[in-house]
Amino acid sequence: MTDNALLSGSVSALRQQLRDRAVSSEELTRACLERIEACNGKLNAVITMCSELAIDSARAADKAIAKGDFGSLTGIPLLHKDIFCTDGVRTTCGSRMLEQFVPAYDATVVSKMKAEGAVMLGKCNMDEFAMGSSNETSFFGTVKNPWDLNCVPGGSSGGSAAALAAGMAPLVTGTDTGGSIRQPASLCGVTGLKPTYGRVSRLGIIAFASSLDQAGPMARTAEDCAIALTAMAGIDAGDSTSADLPVPDFHAGLNHDIQGLRIGLPREYFNDDLDPEVRERVMTALSVLEQAGATLVDIELPHSHYAIATYYVIAPAEASANLARYDGVRFGYRCDEPVDLEDLYLRSRSEGFGEEVQRRILVGTYALSAGFYDAYFNKAQQVRRVITEDFTRAFDRVDVIAGPSAPGIAFPFGAKQQDPVAMYMEDIYTLAVNLAGLPGLSTPAGLINGMPVGLQLIGKPFDEQTILNAAHRLQRDTDWHLARPQLEALAP
Ligand code: GLN
């Protein structure tokens, strides 16, 4: 088998080849490690490699396979976003604050995937503390989009999306607080799933905004996302917000038949602000689903307009509380020779955190301060409820809600960096889904000027299966998800 076949294989195909002993996990793992070594200089998608650990786990997987002992991911190499704590492996969250941080335990997602036999190759670059939509806020430098090295990969899980698109691993993880799985998936031409809030444990995921954060998979197909979600999901005694619900076998539950599926098109997403080319790609994808038996229904989400303002009060407020723990005393970066306690706090936090993180802490503490709490934080919580009710009402009439994943294609470095609000608009179609705690998926819907665009499918709470099925059907009837950047151009 050629390396390129290995490097573009789906998890489901590779899993079969491993079971048939057509390839060993060690071969596959070495091919991925070589690929990372060859391309990472250009892409900067991976912050930390664990080559020895990976080869050891691959050998263990090969032994298990020889005995006929398979987990759902046995022998499959993967990369984790560097927000997941990994036992004995540095976990930076893209920040100087945690540049030297080595956790003493695995996040639940990491241990669950390990228990299913996955082989961890390393950790992916990301926006600092997952704040951003372009990967330009990482302390470890920007990640390049493998489709065009002059453009951003999206964020905050941009390292994961770029690594996947570049063939460094067949499976990667991300987290999504306001769009950070779906938007980079859209900009890098891969499939990304943000599960329902509570579906996946947050234990060991470095907290950004606790009521919004959710981990999920990115992969080459919806089918692979179904396999990975089953491995990641489930109640966890260590996360009181994880849902006490059975985890279906999403892979076994995949069904191409979408006859009668009602897909809602929010008027507020398909308005005059929508880029005409994005609209055309999204509508073309939806017409494929229509031909497969779905019906398109016009719906309204009348308070969508408030999502950005609401999110940018709630997320910074929660972040300011979560980031208070980085005080230079207990762990993380500490400034040199503080003269007193205040100087220690002030300089450790000013030097350890980047500009965007500091901006969020300022906004968040302001919104939570006495005197402004009611006007901002409380008001935002009320609007969040109203936004959630819009979805509840819409889901009385439809099974899935569709729209773009992002307002456009990948943009050049620096294009939005000077204007935080322009950057915040990148998540205009994704944020409300987090505010309402719903599952959302981005699947490729073709190219504009050679760059990928994503279709977003939003589901009812805990109904990841229906959006996976619709994406699976789309991927059976089209080949947009198979488009790849020029791999040869990436290696030196
Ligand atoms: N871009 C959004 C933000 O900066 C969302 C980030 C995320 O989902 N982690 O907050």
Short mmCIF file of C-alpha atoms and ligand atoms in Angstrom, two decimals:
data_model
loop_
_atom_site.label_atom_id
_atom_site.label_comp_id
_atom_site.label_asym_id
_atom_site.label_seq_id
_atom_site.Cartn_x
_atom_site.Cartn_y
_atom_site.Cartn_z
CA MET A 1 0.00 0.00 0.00
CA THR A 2 1.38 3.42 -0.86
CA ASP A 3 1.94 5.94 1.86
CA ASN A 4 -0.53 8.28 0.22
CA ALA A 5 -3.26 5.64 0.39
CA LEU A 6 -2.53 5.23 4.08
CA LEU A 7 -2.47 8.97 4.63
CA SER A 8 -5.82 9.61 3.04
CA GLY A 9 -7.67 6.57 4.37
CA SER A 10 -10.74 6.92 6.55
CA VAL A 11 -10.83 5.45 10.04
CA SER A 12 -13.41 2.89 8.95
CA ALA A 13 -11.30 1.75 5.95
CA LEU A 14 -8.07 1.70 7.97
CA ARG A 15 -9.77 -0.21 10.75
CA GLN A 16 -10.75 -2.89 8.26
CA GLN A 17 -7.24 -3.04 6.82
CA LEU A 18 -5.80 -3.41 10.32
CA ARG A 19 -8.21 -6.22 11.12
CA ASP A 20 -7.44 -7.93 7.81
CA ARG A 21 -3.75 -7.55 8.63
CA ALA A 22 -3.24 -5.73 5.31
CA VAL A 23 -1.37 -3.08 7.26
CA SER A 24 -0.01 -2.99 10.80
CA SER A 25 -0.65 -0.22 13.27
CA GLU A 26 3.10 0.29 13.49
CA GLU A 27 3.33 0.90 9.73
CA LEU A 28 0.38 3.23 9.81
CA THR A 29 1.72 5.07 12.85
CA ARG A 30 5.17 5.46 11.30
CA ALA A 31 3.61 6.80 8.08
CA CYS A 32 1.73 9.44 10.09
CA LEU A 33 4.80 10.38 12.15
CA GLU A 34 6.85 10.76 8.96
CA ARG A 35 4.13 12.88 7.46
CA ILE A 36 4.10 15.15 10.50
CA GLU A 37 7.87 15.47 10.34
CA ALA A 38 7.75 16.26 6.64
CA CYS A 39 5.00 18.90 6.75
CA ASN A 40 4.93 20.41 10.19
CA GLY A 41 7.71 22.86 9.40
CA LYS A 42 5.33 24.47 6.91
CA LEU A 43 2.04 24.00 8.75
CA ASN A 44 2.93 24.31 12.47
CA ALA A 45 -0.14 22.20 13.22
CA VAL A 46 1.48 19.99 15.85
CA ILE A 47 3.04 21.41 19.03
CA THR A 48 4.25 18.21 20.68
CA MET A 49 5.04 14.83 19.13
CA CYS A 50 5.06 11.63 21.17
CA SER A 51 6.82 9.38 18.66
CA GLU A 52 8.17 6.77 21.07
CA LEU A 53 4.96 6.53 23.01
CA ALA A 54 3.08 6.20 19.72
CA ILE A 55 5.27 3.38 18.42
CA ASP A 56 4.90 1.54 21.74
CA SER A 57 1.12 1.85 21.66
CA ALA A 58 1.04 0.82 17.99
CA ARG A 59 3.01 -2.33 18.80
CA ALA A 60 0.66 -3.09 21.66
CA ALA A 61 -2.26 -2.60 19.26
CA ASP A 62 -0.69 -4.96 16.74
CA LYS A 63 -0.36 -7.61 19.45
CA ALA A 64 -3.98 -7.14 20.46
CA ILE A 65 -5.09 -7.40 16.82
CA ALA A 66 -3.08 -10.61 16.40
CA LYS A 67 -5.07 -12.03 19.31
CA GLY A 68 -8.35 -10.88 17.77
CA ASP A 69 -8.85 -8.41 20.58
CA PHE A 70 -10.24 -5.18 19.05
CA GLY A 71 -11.53 -1.98 20.53
CA SER A 72 -13.37 0.40 18.23
CA LEU A 73 -10.14 2.34 17.54
CA THR A 74 -7.47 -0.32 18.00
CA GLY A 75 -4.35 0.70 16.13
CA ILE A 76 -5.79 3.98 14.74
CA PRO A 77 -3.39 6.93 15.12
CA LEU A 78 -4.84 10.21 16.31
CA LEU A 79 -3.85 13.69 17.40
CA HIS A 80 -5.44 15.52 20.31
CA LYS A 81 -5.99 19.24 20.51
CA ASP A 82 -3.55 20.55 23.12
CA ILE A 83 -6.42 21.47 25.43
CA PHE A 84 -6.90 17.84 26.56
CA CYS A 85 -4.78 16.88 29.56
CA THR A 86 -2.50 13.99 28.72
CA ASP A 87 -0.76 12.04 31.46
CA GLY A 88 2.98 12.75 31.31
CA VAL A 89 2.69 14.68 28.02
CA ARG A 90 2.96 18.47 27.99
CA THR A 91 -0.39 20.23 27.62
CA THR A 92 -0.05 23.91 26.75
CA CYS A 93 -3.52 25.11 25.69
CA GLY A 94 -1.61 27.23 23.18
CA SER A 95 -0.41 29.50 25.97
CA ARG A 96 2.86 30.65 27.46
CA MET A 97 1.07 30.25 30.78
CA LEU A 98 1.11 26.46 30.38
CA GLU A 99 4.21 26.13 28.22
CA GLN A 100 5.81 23.75 30.73
CA PHE A 101 2.66 22.13 32.13
CA VAL A 102 2.75 18.32 32.26
CA PRO A 103 -0.52 16.90 33.60
CA ALA A 104 -0.54 13.92 35.93
CA TYR A 105 -3.69 12.44 34.41
CA ASP A 106 -5.56 11.96 31.15
CA ALA A 107 -8.73 13.83 30.25
CA THR A 108 -11.68 11.41 30.14
CA VAL A 109 -11.84 11.76 26.35
CA VAL A 110 -8.17 10.79 26.10
CA SER A 111 -8.49 7.80 28.41
CA LYS A 112 -11.66 6.59 26.71
CA MET A 113 -10.06 6.71 23.26
CA LYS A 114 -6.95 5.04 24.65
CA ALA A 115 -9.12 2.29 26.15
CA GLU A 116 -10.56 1.72 22.66
CA GLY A 117 -7.01 1.18 21.39
CA ALA A 118 -6.25 4.54 19.72
CA VAL A 119 -2.59 5.50 19.28
CA MET A 120 -1.79 9.10 20.29
CA LEU A 121 0.75 10.71 17.95
CA GLY A 122 0.96 14.10 19.65
CA LYS A 123 -0.81 17.35 20.45
CA CYS A 124 -2.19 19.98 18.09
CA ASN A 125 -1.68 23.72 18.03
CA MET A 126 -4.67 25.90 18.87
CA ASP A 127 -5.70 29.45 19.66
CA GLU A 128 -4.59 30.41 23.16
CA PHE A 129 -7.08 28.96 25.67
CA ALA A 130 -9.32 28.22 22.65
CA MET A 131 -10.06 31.92 22.15
CA GLY A 132 -10.04 32.74 18.48
CA SER A 133 -11.20 31.77 15.02
CA SER A 134 -7.93 31.79 13.12
CA ASN A 135 -5.20 30.19 15.25
CA GLU A 136 -3.40 33.51 15.23
CA THR A 137 -3.55 33.83 19.03
CA SER A 138 -1.40 30.77 19.77
CA PHE A 139 1.79 31.40 21.75
CA PHE A 140 3.37 28.74 19.50
CA GLY A 141 2.77 30.66 16.28
CA THR A 142 0.12 30.56 13.61
CA VAL A 143 -1.05 27.37 11.91
CA LYS A 144 -1.13 27.45 8.10
CA ASN A 145 -4.08 26.18 6.10
CA PRO A 146 -2.88 23.20 4.02
CA TRP A 147 -5.07 24.38 1.11
CA ASP A 148 -3.27 27.73 0.96
CA LEU A 149 -0.32 28.45 3.21
CA ASN A 150 -1.12 32.17 3.16
CA CYS A 151 -4.46 31.59 4.82
CA VAL A 152 -5.63 30.73 8.32
CA PRO A 153 -6.98 27.23 9.08
CA GLY A 154 -9.77 28.64 11.28
CA GLY A 155 -9.84 28.25 15.01
CA SER A 156 -9.59 27.48 17.74
CA SER A 157 -9.11 23.80 16.77
CA GLY A 158 -7.20 24.92 13.66
CA GLY A 159 -4.13 22.79 14.35
CA SER A 160 -6.32 19.70 14.52
CA ALA A 161 -8.21 20.56 11.32
CA ALA A 162 -5.02 21.42 9.40
CA ALA A 163 -3.26 18.24 10.58
CA LEU A 164 -6.20 16.12 9.46
CA ALA A 165 -6.51 17.83 6.08
CA ALA A 166 -2.76 17.44 5.53
CA GLY A 167 -2.84 13.69 6.14
CA MET A 168 -0.95 13.74 9.45
CA ALA A 169 -3.61 11.57 11.14
CA PRO A 170 -6.94 10.06 10.12
CA LEU A 171 -8.62 11.28 13.29
CA VAL A 172 -8.22 14.35 15.51
CA THR A 173 -10.05 15.83 18.45
CA GLY A 174 -11.19 19.38 19.03
CA THR A 175 -13.33 21.43 21.36
CA ASP A 176 -16.11 23.81 20.43
CA THR A 177 -17.23 26.63 22.71
CA GLY A 178 -18.66 28.84 20.00
CA GLY A 179 -17.68 27.17 16.73
CA SER A 180 -14.14 25.93 17.20
CA ILE A 181 -14.75 22.49 15.69
CA ARG A 182 -17.20 23.43 12.94
CA GLN A 183 -15.51 26.60 11.63
CA PRO A 184 -11.99 25.11 11.19
CA ALA A 185 -13.58 21.95 9.75
CA SER A 186 -15.30 24.19 7.21
CA LEU A 187 -12.14 26.14 6.35
CA CYS A 188 -10.00 22.98 6.02
CA GLY A 189 -12.51 20.79 4.15
CA VAL A 190 -13.07 18.09 6.78
CA THR A 191 -16.04 16.80 8.79
CA GLY A 192 -16.34 18.07 12.37
CA LEU A 193 -18.93 17.32 15.01
CA LYS A 194 -19.76 19.29 18.12
CA PRO A 195 -21.92 17.01 20.28
CA THR A 196 -24.78 18.07 22.53
CA TYR A 197 -23.59 19.80 25.70
CA GLY A 198 -23.14 17.01 28.26
CA ARG A 199 -22.70 14.20 25.74
CA VAL A 200 -18.93 14.14 26.26
CA SER A 201 -17.17 14.59 29.60
CA ARG A 202 -15.25 17.82 30.14
CA LEU A 203 -13.03 16.32 32.85
CA GLY A 204 -9.42 17.12 32.03
CA ILE A 205 -10.25 19.59 29.26
CA ILE A 206 -8.75 22.94 30.18
CA ALA A 207 -11.79 25.09 30.87
CA PHE A 208 -12.64 28.14 28.77
CA ALA A 209 -16.40 28.73 29.23
CA SER A 210 -17.75 25.81 31.22
CA SER A 211 -21.41 26.09 30.19
CA LEU A 212 -20.48 26.11 26.48
CA ASP A 213 -17.35 23.94 26.06
CA GLN A 214 -17.85 20.59 24.39
CA ALA A 215 -15.35 18.16 22.86
CA GLY A 216 -15.85 16.33 19.60
CA PRO A 217 -14.16 14.58 16.70
CA MET A 218 -12.95 15.78 13.32
CA ALA A 219 -12.40 13.20 10.61
CA ARG A 220 -12.56 12.63 6.86
CA THR A 221 -16.11 11.28 6.91
CA ALA A 222 -19.30 11.49 8.93
CA GLU A 223 -18.99 7.74 9.38
CA ASP A 224 -15.64 8.22 11.14
CA CYS A 225 -17.15 10.93 13.35
CA ALA A 226 -19.84 8.41 14.33
CA ILE A 227 -17.19 5.86 15.32
CA ALA A 228 -15.21 8.44 17.28
CA LEU A 229 -18.21 9.97 19.05
CA THR A 230 -19.27 6.59 20.42
CA ALA A 231 -15.76 6.14 21.79
CA MET A 232 -15.65 9.63 23.39
CA ALA A 233 -19.14 9.96 24.84
CA GLY A 234 -20.80 8.95 28.09
CA ILE A 235 -21.53 9.94 31.64
CA ASP A 236 -18.52 10.57 33.85
CA ALA A 237 -18.61 10.73 37.63
CA GLY A 238 -15.89 13.40 37.36
CA ASP A 239 -18.09 15.81 35.38
CA SER A 240 -21.43 16.59 36.98
CA THR A 241 -22.66 18.16 33.73
CA SER A 242 -22.10 15.00 31.69
CA ALA A 243 -25.44 13.51 30.76
CA ASP A 244 -26.74 10.34 32.34
CA LEU A 245 -28.00 8.88 29.09
CA PRO A 246 -27.07 5.72 27.27
CA VAL A 247 -24.59 6.24 24.42
CA PRO A 248 -25.97 4.74 21.23
CA ASP A 249 -23.63 3.00 18.83
CA PHE A 250 -23.70 5.89 16.35
CA HIS A 251 -21.82 3.87 13.77
CA ALA A 252 -24.22 0.91 13.88
CA GLY A 253 -27.07 3.43 13.82
CA LEU A 254 -25.95 5.14 10.58
CA ASN A 255 -28.69 5.08 8.02
CA HIS A 256 -28.65 6.45 4.48
CA ASP A 257 -32.40 6.63 4.34
CA ILE A 258 -33.43 10.24 4.93
CA GLN A 259 -36.82 9.95 3.28
CA GLY A 260 -39.17 12.43 4.96
CA LEU A 261 -36.43 14.23 6.89
CA ARG A 262 -37.53 17.83 7.48
CA ILE A 263 -34.68 20.31 7.20
CA GLY A 264 -35.28 23.84 8.43
CA LEU A 265 -33.65 26.82 6.73
CA PRO A 266 -33.61 29.78 9.13
CA ARG A 267 -34.55 32.96 7.37
CA GLU A 268 -31.99 34.77 9.52
CA TYR A 269 -29.12 32.65 8.14
CA PHE A 270 -30.15 32.92 4.50
CA ASN A 271 -30.58 36.67 4.51
CA ASP A 272 -28.85 39.35 2.40
CA ASP A 273 -25.74 39.24 4.58
CA LEU A 274 -24.96 35.72 3.38
CA ASP A 275 -22.17 35.63 0.83
CA PRO A 276 -23.76 34.63 -2.52
CA GLU A 277 -21.15 31.98 -3.29
CA VAL A 278 -21.50 30.41 0.14
CA ARG A 279 -25.27 30.44 -0.32
CA GLU A 280 -24.93 28.72 -3.69
CA ARG A 281 -22.71 25.91 -2.28
CA VAL A 282 -24.93 25.39 0.75
CA MET A 283 -28.11 25.32 -1.37
CA THR A 284 -26.54 22.88 -3.83
CA ALA A 285 -25.71 20.54 -0.94
CA LEU A 286 -29.22 20.90 0.44
CA SER A 287 -30.73 20.10 -2.95
CA VAL A 288 -28.81 16.80 -2.90
CA LEU A 289 -30.51 15.99 0.40
CA GLU A 290 -33.81 17.07 -1.07
CA GLN A 291 -33.35 14.65 -3.97
CA ALA A 292 -32.67 11.95 -1.40
CA GLY A 293 -36.11 12.51 0.09
CA ALA A 294 -35.67 15.36 2.58
CA THR A 295 -37.99 18.36 2.56
CA LEU A 296 -36.72 21.89 3.01
CA VAL A 297 -38.82 24.07 5.29
CA ASP A 298 -38.47 27.81 5.88
CA ILE A 299 -38.17 28.56 9.57
CA GLU A 300 -37.37 31.49 11.83
CA LEU A 301 -34.88 31.89 14.64
CA PRO A 302 -35.90 35.45 15.44
CA HIS A 303 -33.30 36.14 18.13
CA SER A 304 -30.27 34.87 16.17
CA HIS A 305 -29.22 38.43 15.80
CA TYR A 306 -28.35 38.59 19.53
CA ALA A 307 -26.16 35.49 19.60
CA ILE A 308 -22.80 37.22 19.17
CA ALA A 309 -23.46 39.86 21.82
CA THR A 310 -24.80 37.24 24.23
CA TYR A 311 -21.90 34.88 23.69
CA TYR A 312 -19.35 37.66 24.10
CA VAL A 313 -20.71 38.43 27.54
CA ILE A 314 -21.19 34.87 28.80
CA ALA A 315 -18.02 33.28 27.40
CA PRO A 316 -15.63 35.97 28.72
CA ALA A 317 -17.45 36.03 32.08
CA GLU A 318 -16.97 32.30 32.53
CA ALA A 319 -13.43 32.50 31.16
CA SER A 320 -12.47 35.24 33.63
CA ALA A 321 -13.52 32.95 36.48
CA ASN A 322 -11.86 29.85 35.00
CA LEU A 323 -8.60 31.65 34.30
CA ALA A 324 -8.31 33.09 37.81
CA ARG A 325 -6.47 29.92 38.81
CA TYR A 326 -3.41 30.95 36.78
CA ASP A 327 -1.95 33.22 39.41
CA GLY A 328 1.75 32.40 39.20
CA VAL A 329 1.56 30.69 42.58
CA ARG A 330 0.03 27.27 42.12
CA PHE A 331 0.99 26.31 38.61
CA GLY A 332 1.74 27.74 35.23
CA TYR A 333 4.04 30.59 34.30
CA ARG A 334 5.65 32.67 37.05
CA CYS A 335 7.42 35.96 36.37
CA ASP A 336 11.05 36.46 37.39
CA GLU A 337 11.84 37.97 40.77
CA PRO A 338 8.51 39.44 41.86
CA VAL A 339 8.94 42.20 44.43
CA ASP A 340 5.68 41.44 46.25
CA LEU A 341 2.49 39.44 45.87
CA GLU A 342 0.72 41.99 43.71
CA ASP A 343 3.70 42.23 41.38
CA LEU A 344 3.73 38.41 41.18
CA TYR A 345 0.08 38.29 40.10
CA LEU A 346 0.30 41.24 37.79
CA ARG A 347 3.42 40.31 35.89
CA SER A 348 2.78 36.55 35.82
CA ARG A 349 -0.61 37.12 34.26
CA SER A 350 0.50 39.96 31.96
CA GLU A 351 3.48 37.99 30.67
CA GLY A 352 1.82 34.56 30.68
CA PHE A 353 -1.39 35.48 28.82
CA GLY A 354 -1.60 36.90 25.31
CA GLU A 355 -3.60 39.92 24.22
CA GLU A 356 -6.88 38.21 23.29
CA VAL A 357 -6.97 36.25 26.55
CA GLN A 358 -6.37 39.43 28.53
CA ARG A 359 -9.12 41.18 26.57
CA ARG A 360 -11.58 38.41 27.49
CA ILE A 361 -10.57 38.51 31.17
CA LEU A 362 -11.16 42.27 31.25
CA VAL A 363 -14.54 42.02 29.52
CA GLY A 364 -15.56 39.09 31.71
CA THR A 365 -14.62 40.62 35.06
CA TYR A 366 -16.38 43.82 34.04
CA ALA A 367 -19.57 41.96 33.09
CA LEU A 368 -19.53 40.13 36.42
CA SER A 369 -18.68 43.09 38.61
CA ALA A 370 -21.17 44.47 41.14
CA GLY A 371 -23.20 47.15 39.42
CA PHE A 372 -22.83 45.64 35.94
CA TYR A 373 -23.78 42.05 36.69
CA ASP A 374 -27.50 42.62 36.14
CA ALA A 375 -27.05 44.82 33.11
CA TYR A 376 -24.70 42.44 31.31
CA PHE A 377 -24.31 38.93 32.70
CA ASN A 378 -27.86 38.46 33.90
CA LYS A 379 -29.29 40.04 30.78
CA ALA A 380 -27.14 37.80 28.60
CA GLN A 381 -28.42 34.74 30.49
CA GLN A 382 -31.98 35.85 29.81
CA VAL A 383 -31.29 36.33 26.11
CA ARG A 384 -29.59 32.93 26.04
CA ARG A 385 -32.86 31.43 27.23
CA VAL A 386 -34.81 33.21 24.49
CA ILE A 387 -32.34 32.01 21.84
CA THR A 388 -32.71 28.45 23.14
CA GLU A 389 -36.50 28.73 22.96
CA ASP A 390 -36.25 29.80 19.30
CA PHE A 391 -34.58 26.46 18.57
CA THR A 392 -37.08 24.50 20.66
CA ARG A 393 -39.95 26.03 18.71
CA ALA A 394 -38.25 25.45 15.37
CA PHE A 395 -37.63 21.81 16.24
CA ASP A 396 -41.40 21.29 16.63
CA ARG A 397 -41.55 21.66 12.87
CA VAL A 398 -38.25 20.20 11.63
CA ASP A 399 -35.76 17.43 12.44
CA VAL A 400 -32.59 19.26 11.43
CA ILE A 401 -31.66 22.91 10.93
CA ALA A 402 -29.20 23.76 8.16
CA GLY A 403 -27.03 26.72 7.33
CA PRO A 404 -23.47 27.65 6.48
CA SER A 405 -20.75 26.70 8.98
CA ALA A 406 -18.85 29.94 8.47
CA PRO A 407 -19.50 33.20 6.61
CA GLY A 408 -16.79 32.53 4.03
CA ILE A 409 -13.67 30.64 3.07
CA ALA A 410 -10.28 30.78 4.82
CA PHE A 411 -8.90 34.33 4.93
CA PRO A 412 -5.30 35.57 4.74
CA PHE A 413 -3.23 36.00 7.90
CA GLY A 414 -3.73 39.36 9.55
CA ALA A 415 -6.95 40.10 7.65
CA LYS A 416 -9.10 40.25 10.80
CA GLN A 417 -6.54 40.41 13.57
CA GLN A 418 -6.70 44.14 14.15
CA ASP A 419 -10.46 44.08 14.49
CA PRO A 420 -11.66 41.71 17.22
CA VAL A 421 -15.31 42.20 16.26
CA ALA A 422 -14.67 41.20 12.62
CA MET A 423 -13.02 38.06 14.00
CA TYR A 424 -15.98 37.40 16.32
CA MET A 425 -18.30 37.48 13.27
CA GLU A 426 -16.61 34.30 11.98
CA ASP A 427 -18.82 32.38 14.42
CA ILE A 428 -22.08 34.07 13.52
CA TYR A 429 -23.63 30.78 12.35
CA THR A 430 -22.20 28.55 15.07
CA LEU A 431 -22.40 30.41 18.40
CA ALA A 432 -26.12 30.09 19.00
CA VAL A 433 -25.81 26.31 18.81
CA ASN A 434 -23.50 26.39 21.85
CA LEU A 435 -25.74 28.83 23.70
CA ALA A 436 -28.59 26.34 23.21
CA GLY A 437 -26.39 23.30 23.95
CA LEU A 438 -27.31 21.57 20.67
CA PRO A 439 -25.28 19.22 18.47
CA GLY A 440 -23.87 20.66 15.23
CA LEU A 441 -21.84 19.24 12.39
CA SER A 442 -19.90 20.73 9.50
CA THR A 443 -19.52 18.72 6.31
CA PRO A 444 -17.70 19.82 3.14
CA ALA A 445 -19.91 21.41 0.48
CA GLY A 446 -17.48 22.13 -2.33
CA LEU A 447 -14.91 24.81 -3.03
CA ILE A 448 -14.88 28.54 -3.71
CA ASN A 449 -11.73 29.71 -5.51
CA GLY A 450 -10.16 26.37 -4.64
CA MET A 451 -10.89 26.72 -0.91
CA PRO A 452 -13.35 24.56 1.08
CA VAL A 453 -16.79 25.63 2.33
CA GLY A 454 -18.89 23.82 4.92
CA LEU A 455 -22.57 23.00 5.33
CA GLN A 456 -23.72 23.06 8.94
CA LEU A 457 -26.37 20.66 10.20
CA ILE A 458 -27.84 21.32 13.65
CA GLY A 459 -29.74 18.65 15.57
CA LYS A 460 -32.14 18.29 18.48
CA PRO A 461 -30.56 17.75 21.89
CA PHE A 462 -28.83 14.35 22.01
CA ASP A 463 -29.91 13.57 18.45
CA GLU A 464 -26.42 13.46 16.95
CA GLN A 465 -27.57 10.40 15.00
CA THR A 466 -29.89 12.35 12.70
CA ILE A 467 -27.26 14.92 11.66
CA LEU A 468 -24.69 12.17 11.22
CA ASN A 469 -27.14 10.29 9.00
CA ALA A 470 -27.84 13.33 6.84
CA ALA A 471 -24.11 14.05 6.44
CA HIS A 472 -23.46 10.37 5.72
CA ARG A 473 -26.08 10.45 2.97
CA LEU A 474 -24.62 13.62 1.51
CA GLN A 475 -21.17 12.00 1.51
CA ARG A 476 -22.58 8.95 -0.27
CA ASP A 477 -24.13 11.04 -3.04
CA THR A 478 -21.31 13.59 -3.49
CA ASP A 479 -17.53 13.62 -3.29
CA TRP A 480 -16.81 17.01 -1.74
CA HIS A 481 -15.47 15.36 1.41
CA LEU A 482 -12.89 13.53 -0.70
CA ALA A 483 -11.26 16.71 -2.01
CA ARG A 484 -7.77 17.10 -0.55
CA PRO A 485 -5.16 19.83 -0.65
CA GLN A 486 -2.10 19.06 -2.78
CA LEU A 487 -0.19 16.83 -0.38
CA GLU A 488 2.99 16.86 -2.46
CA ALA A 489 3.25 20.61 -2.26
CA LEU A 490 3.41 20.43 1.52
CA ALA A 491 6.39 18.17 1.95
CA PRO A 492 9.80 19.78 1.31
N1 GLN B 1 -14.17 31.90 18.10
C1 GLN B 1 -14.91 31.79 19.33
C2 GLN B 1 -14.17 32.47 20.45
O1 GLN B 1 -13.12 32.98 20.21
C3 GLN B 1 -15.18 30.35 19.64
C4 GLN B 1 -14.01 29.66 20.21
C5 GLN B 1 -14.29 28.24 20.57
O2 GLN B 1 -15.28 27.65 20.13
N2 GLN B 1 -13.42 27.70 21.39
O3 GLN B 1 -14.62 32.51 21.57
#
